[in-house]
mmCIF file of C-alpha atoms in Angstrom:
data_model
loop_
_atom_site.group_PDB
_atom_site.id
_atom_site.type_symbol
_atom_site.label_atom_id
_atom_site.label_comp_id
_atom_site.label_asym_id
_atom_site.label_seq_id
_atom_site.Cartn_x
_atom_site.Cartn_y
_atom_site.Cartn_z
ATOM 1 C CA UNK A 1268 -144.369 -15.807 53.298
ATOM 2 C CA UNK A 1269 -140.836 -15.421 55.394
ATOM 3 C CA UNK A 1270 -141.857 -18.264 57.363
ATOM 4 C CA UNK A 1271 -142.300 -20.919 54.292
ATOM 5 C CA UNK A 1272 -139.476 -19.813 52.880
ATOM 6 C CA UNK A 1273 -137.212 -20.521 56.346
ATOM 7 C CA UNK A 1274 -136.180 -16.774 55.844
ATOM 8 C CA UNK A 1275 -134.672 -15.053 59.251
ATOM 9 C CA UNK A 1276 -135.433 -11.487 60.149
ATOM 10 C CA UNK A 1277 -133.183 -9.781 58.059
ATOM 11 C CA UNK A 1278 -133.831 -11.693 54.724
ATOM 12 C CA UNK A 1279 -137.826 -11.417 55.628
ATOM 13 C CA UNK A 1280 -137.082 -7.790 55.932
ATOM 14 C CA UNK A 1281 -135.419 -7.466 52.576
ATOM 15 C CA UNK A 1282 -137.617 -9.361 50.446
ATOM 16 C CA UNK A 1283 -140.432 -7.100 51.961
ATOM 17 C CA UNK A 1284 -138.875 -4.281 50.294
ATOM 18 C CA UNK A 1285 -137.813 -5.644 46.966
ATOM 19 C CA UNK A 1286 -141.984 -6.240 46.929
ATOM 20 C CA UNK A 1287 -142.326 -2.810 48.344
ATOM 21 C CA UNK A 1288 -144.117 -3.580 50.845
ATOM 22 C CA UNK A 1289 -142.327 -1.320 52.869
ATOM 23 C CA UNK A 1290 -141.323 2.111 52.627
ATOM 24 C CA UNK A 1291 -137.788 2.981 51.624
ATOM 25 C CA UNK A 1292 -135.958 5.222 54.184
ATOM 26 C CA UNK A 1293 -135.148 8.621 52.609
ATOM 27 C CA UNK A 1294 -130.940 9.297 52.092
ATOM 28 C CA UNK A 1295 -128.856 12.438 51.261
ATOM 29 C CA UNK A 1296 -125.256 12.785 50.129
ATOM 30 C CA UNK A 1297 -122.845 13.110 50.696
ATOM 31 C CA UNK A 1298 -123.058 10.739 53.766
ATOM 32 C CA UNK A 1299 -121.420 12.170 56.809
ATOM 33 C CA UNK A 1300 -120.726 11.065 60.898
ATOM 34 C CA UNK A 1301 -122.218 12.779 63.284
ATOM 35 C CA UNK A 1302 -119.456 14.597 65.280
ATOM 36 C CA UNK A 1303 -120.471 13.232 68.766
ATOM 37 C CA UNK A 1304 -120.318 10.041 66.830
ATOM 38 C CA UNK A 1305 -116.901 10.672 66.484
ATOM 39 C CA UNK A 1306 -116.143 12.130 70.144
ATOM 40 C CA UNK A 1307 -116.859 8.342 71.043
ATOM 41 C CA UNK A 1308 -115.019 7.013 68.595
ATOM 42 C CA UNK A 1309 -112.046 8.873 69.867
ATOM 43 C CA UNK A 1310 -113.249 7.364 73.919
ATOM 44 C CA UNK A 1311 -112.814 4.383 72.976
ATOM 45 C CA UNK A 1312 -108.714 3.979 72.816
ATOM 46 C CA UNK A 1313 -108.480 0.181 73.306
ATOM 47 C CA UNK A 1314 -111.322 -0.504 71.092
ATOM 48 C CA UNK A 1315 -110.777 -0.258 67.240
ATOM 49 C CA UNK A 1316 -113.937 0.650 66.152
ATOM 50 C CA UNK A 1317 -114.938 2.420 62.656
ATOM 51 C CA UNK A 1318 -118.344 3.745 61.050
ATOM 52 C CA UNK A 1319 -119.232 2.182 57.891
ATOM 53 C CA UNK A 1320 -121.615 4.326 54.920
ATOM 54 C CA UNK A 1321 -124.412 2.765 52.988
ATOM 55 C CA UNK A 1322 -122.112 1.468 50.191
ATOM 56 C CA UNK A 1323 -119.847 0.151 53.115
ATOM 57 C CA UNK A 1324 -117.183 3.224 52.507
ATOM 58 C CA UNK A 1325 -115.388 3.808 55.464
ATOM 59 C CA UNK A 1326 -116.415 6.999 56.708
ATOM 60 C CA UNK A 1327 -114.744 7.397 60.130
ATOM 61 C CA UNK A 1328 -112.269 5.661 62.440
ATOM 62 C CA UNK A 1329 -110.648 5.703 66.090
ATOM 63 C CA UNK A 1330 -107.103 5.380 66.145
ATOM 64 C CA UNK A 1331 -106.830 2.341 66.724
ATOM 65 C CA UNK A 1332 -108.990 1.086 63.913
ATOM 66 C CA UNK A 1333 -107.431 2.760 61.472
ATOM 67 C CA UNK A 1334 -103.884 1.026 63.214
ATOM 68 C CA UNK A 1335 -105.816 -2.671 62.724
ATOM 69 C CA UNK A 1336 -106.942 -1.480 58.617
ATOM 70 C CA UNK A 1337 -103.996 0.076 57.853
ATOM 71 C CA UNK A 1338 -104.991 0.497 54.398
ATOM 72 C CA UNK A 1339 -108.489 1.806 55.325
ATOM 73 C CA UNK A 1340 -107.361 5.599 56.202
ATOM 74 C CA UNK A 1341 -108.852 8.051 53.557
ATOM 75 C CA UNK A 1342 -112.182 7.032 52.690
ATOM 76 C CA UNK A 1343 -111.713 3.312 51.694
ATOM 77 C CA UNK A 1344 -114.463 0.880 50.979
ATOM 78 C CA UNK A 1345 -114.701 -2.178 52.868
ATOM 79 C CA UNK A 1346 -115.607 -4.395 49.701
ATOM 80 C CA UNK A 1347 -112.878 -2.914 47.356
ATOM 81 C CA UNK A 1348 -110.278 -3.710 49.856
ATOM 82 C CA UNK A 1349 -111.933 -6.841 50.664
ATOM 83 C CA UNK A 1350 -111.865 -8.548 47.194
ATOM 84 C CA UNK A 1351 -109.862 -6.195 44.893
ATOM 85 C CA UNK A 1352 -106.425 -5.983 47.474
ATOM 86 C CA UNK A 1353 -104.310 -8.979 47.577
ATOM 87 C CA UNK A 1354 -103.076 -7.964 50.955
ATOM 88 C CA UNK A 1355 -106.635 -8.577 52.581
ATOM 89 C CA UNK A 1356 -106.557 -12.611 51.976
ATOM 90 C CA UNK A 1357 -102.957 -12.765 54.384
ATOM 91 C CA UNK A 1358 -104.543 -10.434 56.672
ATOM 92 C CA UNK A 1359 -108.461 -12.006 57.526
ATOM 93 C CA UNK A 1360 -107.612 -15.368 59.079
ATOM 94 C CA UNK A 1361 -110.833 -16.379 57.316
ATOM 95 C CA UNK A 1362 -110.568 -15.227 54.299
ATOM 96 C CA UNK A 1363 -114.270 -16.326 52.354
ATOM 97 C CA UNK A 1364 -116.350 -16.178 55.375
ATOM 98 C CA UNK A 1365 -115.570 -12.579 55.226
ATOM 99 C CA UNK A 1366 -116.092 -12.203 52.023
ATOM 100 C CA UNK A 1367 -119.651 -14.178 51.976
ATOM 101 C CA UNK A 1368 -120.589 -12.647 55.412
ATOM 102 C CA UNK A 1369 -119.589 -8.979 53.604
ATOM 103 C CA UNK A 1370 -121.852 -9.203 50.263
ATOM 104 C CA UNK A 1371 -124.531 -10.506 52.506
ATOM 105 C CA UNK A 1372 -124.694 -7.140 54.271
ATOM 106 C CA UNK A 1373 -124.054 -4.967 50.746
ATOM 107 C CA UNK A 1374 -127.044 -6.916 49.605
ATOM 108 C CA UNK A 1375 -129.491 -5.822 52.760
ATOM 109 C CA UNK A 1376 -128.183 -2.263 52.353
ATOM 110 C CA UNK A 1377 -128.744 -2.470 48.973
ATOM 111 C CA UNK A 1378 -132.417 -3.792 49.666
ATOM 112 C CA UNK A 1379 -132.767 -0.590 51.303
ATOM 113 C CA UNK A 1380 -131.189 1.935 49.133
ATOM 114 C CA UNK A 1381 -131.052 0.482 46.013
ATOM 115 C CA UNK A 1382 -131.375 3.831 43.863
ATOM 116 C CA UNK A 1383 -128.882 5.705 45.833
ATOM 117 C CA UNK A 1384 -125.847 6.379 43.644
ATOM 118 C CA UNK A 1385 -123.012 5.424 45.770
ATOM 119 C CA UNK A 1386 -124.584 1.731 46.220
ATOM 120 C CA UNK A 1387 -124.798 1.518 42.355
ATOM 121 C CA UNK A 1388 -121.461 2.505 41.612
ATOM 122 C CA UNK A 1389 -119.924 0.145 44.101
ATOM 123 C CA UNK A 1390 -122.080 -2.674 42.881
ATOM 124 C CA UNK A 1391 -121.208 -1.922 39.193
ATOM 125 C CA UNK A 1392 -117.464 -2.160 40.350
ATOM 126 C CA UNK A 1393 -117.712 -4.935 42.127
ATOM 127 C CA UNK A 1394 -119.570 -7.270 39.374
ATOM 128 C CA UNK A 1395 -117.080 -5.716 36.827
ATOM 129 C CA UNK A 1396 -114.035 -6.440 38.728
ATOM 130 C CA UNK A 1397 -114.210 -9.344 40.726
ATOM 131 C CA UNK A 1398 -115.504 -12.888 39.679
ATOM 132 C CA UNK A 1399 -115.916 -13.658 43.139
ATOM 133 C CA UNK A 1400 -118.222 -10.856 44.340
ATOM 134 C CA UNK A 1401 -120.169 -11.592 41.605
ATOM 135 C CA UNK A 1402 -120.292 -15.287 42.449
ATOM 136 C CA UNK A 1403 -121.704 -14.509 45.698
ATOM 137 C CA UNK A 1404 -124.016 -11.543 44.836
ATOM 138 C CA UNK A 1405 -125.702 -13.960 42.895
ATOM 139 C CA UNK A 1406 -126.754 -16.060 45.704
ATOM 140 C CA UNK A 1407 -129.111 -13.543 46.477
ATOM 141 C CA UNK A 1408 -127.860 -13.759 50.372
ATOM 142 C CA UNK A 1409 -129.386 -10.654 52.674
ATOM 143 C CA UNK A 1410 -127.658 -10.037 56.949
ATOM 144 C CA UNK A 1411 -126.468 -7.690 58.216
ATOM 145 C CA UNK A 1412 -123.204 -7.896 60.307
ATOM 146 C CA UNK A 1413 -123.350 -9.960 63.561
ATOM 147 C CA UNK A 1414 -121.445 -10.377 66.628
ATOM 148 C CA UNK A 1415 -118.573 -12.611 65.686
ATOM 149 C CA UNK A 1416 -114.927 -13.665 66.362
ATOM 150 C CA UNK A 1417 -112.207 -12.498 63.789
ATOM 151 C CA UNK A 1418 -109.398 -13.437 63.128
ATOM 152 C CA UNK A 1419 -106.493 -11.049 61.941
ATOM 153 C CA UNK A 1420 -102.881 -11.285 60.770
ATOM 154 C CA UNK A 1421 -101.367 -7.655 61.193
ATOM 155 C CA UNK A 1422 -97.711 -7.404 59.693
ATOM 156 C CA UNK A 1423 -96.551 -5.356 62.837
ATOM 157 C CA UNK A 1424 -98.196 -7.410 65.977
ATOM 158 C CA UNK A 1425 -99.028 -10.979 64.514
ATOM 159 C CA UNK A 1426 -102.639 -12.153 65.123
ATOM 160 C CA UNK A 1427 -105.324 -10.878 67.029
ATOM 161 C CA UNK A 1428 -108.543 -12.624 67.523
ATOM 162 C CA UNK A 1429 -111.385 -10.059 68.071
ATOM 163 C CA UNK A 1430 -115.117 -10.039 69.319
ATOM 164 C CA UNK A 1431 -116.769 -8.042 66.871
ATOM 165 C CA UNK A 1432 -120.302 -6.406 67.541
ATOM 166 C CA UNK A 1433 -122.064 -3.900 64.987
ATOM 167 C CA UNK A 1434 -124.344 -1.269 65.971
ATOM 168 C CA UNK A 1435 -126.968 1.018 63.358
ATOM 169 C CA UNK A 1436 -126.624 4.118 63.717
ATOM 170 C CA UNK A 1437 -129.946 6.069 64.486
ATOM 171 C CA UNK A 1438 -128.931 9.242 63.479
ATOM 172 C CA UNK A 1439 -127.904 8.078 59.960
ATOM 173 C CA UNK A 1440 -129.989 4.905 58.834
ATOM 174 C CA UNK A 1441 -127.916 2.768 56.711
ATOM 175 C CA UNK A 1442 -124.510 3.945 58.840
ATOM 176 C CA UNK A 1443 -123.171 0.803 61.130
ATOM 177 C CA UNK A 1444 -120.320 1.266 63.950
ATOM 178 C CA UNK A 1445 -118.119 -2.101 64.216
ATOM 179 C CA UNK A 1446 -116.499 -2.291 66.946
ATOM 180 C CA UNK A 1447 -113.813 -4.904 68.178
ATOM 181 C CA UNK A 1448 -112.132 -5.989 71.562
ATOM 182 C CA UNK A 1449 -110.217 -9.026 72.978
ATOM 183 C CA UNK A 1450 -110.609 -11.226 75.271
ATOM 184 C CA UNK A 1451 -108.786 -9.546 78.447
ATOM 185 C CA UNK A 1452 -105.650 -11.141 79.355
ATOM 186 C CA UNK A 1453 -105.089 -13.291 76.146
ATOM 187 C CA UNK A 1454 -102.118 -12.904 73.645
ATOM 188 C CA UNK A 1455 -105.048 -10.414 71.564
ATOM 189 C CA UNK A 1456 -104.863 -8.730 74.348
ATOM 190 C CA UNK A 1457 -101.166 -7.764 74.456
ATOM 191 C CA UNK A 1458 -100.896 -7.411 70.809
ATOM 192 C CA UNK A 1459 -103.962 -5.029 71.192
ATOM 193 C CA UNK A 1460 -102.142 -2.940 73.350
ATOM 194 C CA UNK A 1461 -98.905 -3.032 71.248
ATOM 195 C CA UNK A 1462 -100.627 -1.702 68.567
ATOM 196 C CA UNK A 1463 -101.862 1.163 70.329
ATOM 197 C CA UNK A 1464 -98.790 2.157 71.665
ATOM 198 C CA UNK A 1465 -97.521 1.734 68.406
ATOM 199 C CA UNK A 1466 -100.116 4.036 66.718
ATOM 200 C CA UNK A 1467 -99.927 6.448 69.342
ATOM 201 C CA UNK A 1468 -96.004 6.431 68.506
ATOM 202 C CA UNK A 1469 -96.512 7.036 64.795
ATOM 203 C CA UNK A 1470 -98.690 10.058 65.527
ATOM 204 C CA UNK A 1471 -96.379 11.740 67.352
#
């Protein structure tokens, strides 16, 4: 059926399950990171790199990836700051394809856990609040997050174009690390490495 349809491995996968045709992994809250999880978070120092829940809450962060999502430190949620903080359309150089590439992934994860309570009450917020998620929830889109360039515009170090690669986490389906880097040796780069001497600074 995938195949006449033109569907690609994801969106297969997620229309299997809405026909339960496949067995829904089991979840608990509240969701937590595994604490050698974080030790590698924290090993990573030129990397920003966070761990995103099932309802895309940010759970964890290194240093510098809470330095790159400034506002993201204290249990934020990715699609809240996405489409409900006017700050986030100056900051993603590409503003929609964020946003479309972002309910995408919400809608696999909600594919897959579509009963657990933190996915409904961030879905319920999101189609009362914003006219725009709810725009693109309705197209019914399902992917998860792919390697990708980003583009940011950070108020302290200008812009930074990132490689971006997500990774599930075994330990806790329905968990994703996103990590970034830059291209070594390019203006990213520098402004990279500013910003981690910068966060290191404000720690101290």
């Amino acid at each position: 059926m995938g195949a006449v349809l033109h569907l690609d491995d994801d969106a297969r996968a997620h229309l299997f399950r809405l026909a339960g045709l496949t067995p829904r992994p089991a979840w608990s809250a509240p969701e937590r990171v595994d604490p050698e999880l974080l030790q590698l978070l924290d090993g990573w120092p030129h990397n920003p790199a966070l761990v995103l829940g099932r309802a895309y809450d940010v759970l964890a962060g290194n240093r510098l990836g809470y330095a790159l999502f400034e506002s993201f430190h204290g249990g934020a949620n990715l699609l809240v700051k996405l489409f409900l903080d006017p700050d986030a359309r100056s900051f993603y150089g590409d503003w929609e394809a964020a946003a479309v590439n972002t309910v995408a992934g919400f809608r696999l994860l909600h594919g897959q856990y579509p009963h657990h309570p933190r996915v409904r009450e961030v879905l319920g917020l999101m189609l009362d609040r914003s006219p725009e998620f709810a725009e693109l929830w309705r197209r019914n889109e399902a992917r998860g997050k792919r390697a990708e360039v980003k583009t940011f515009h950070h108020r302290d170090v200008g812009e930074l174009t990132l490689r971006m690669q997500s990774f599930d986490v075994r330990a806790a389906p329905g968990q994703q690390l996103v990590a970034y880097h830059a291209e070594p040796g390019s203006p990213s780069a520098d402004a990279l490495a500013l910003l981690g001497t910068l966060a290191v600074t404000a720690d101290r």
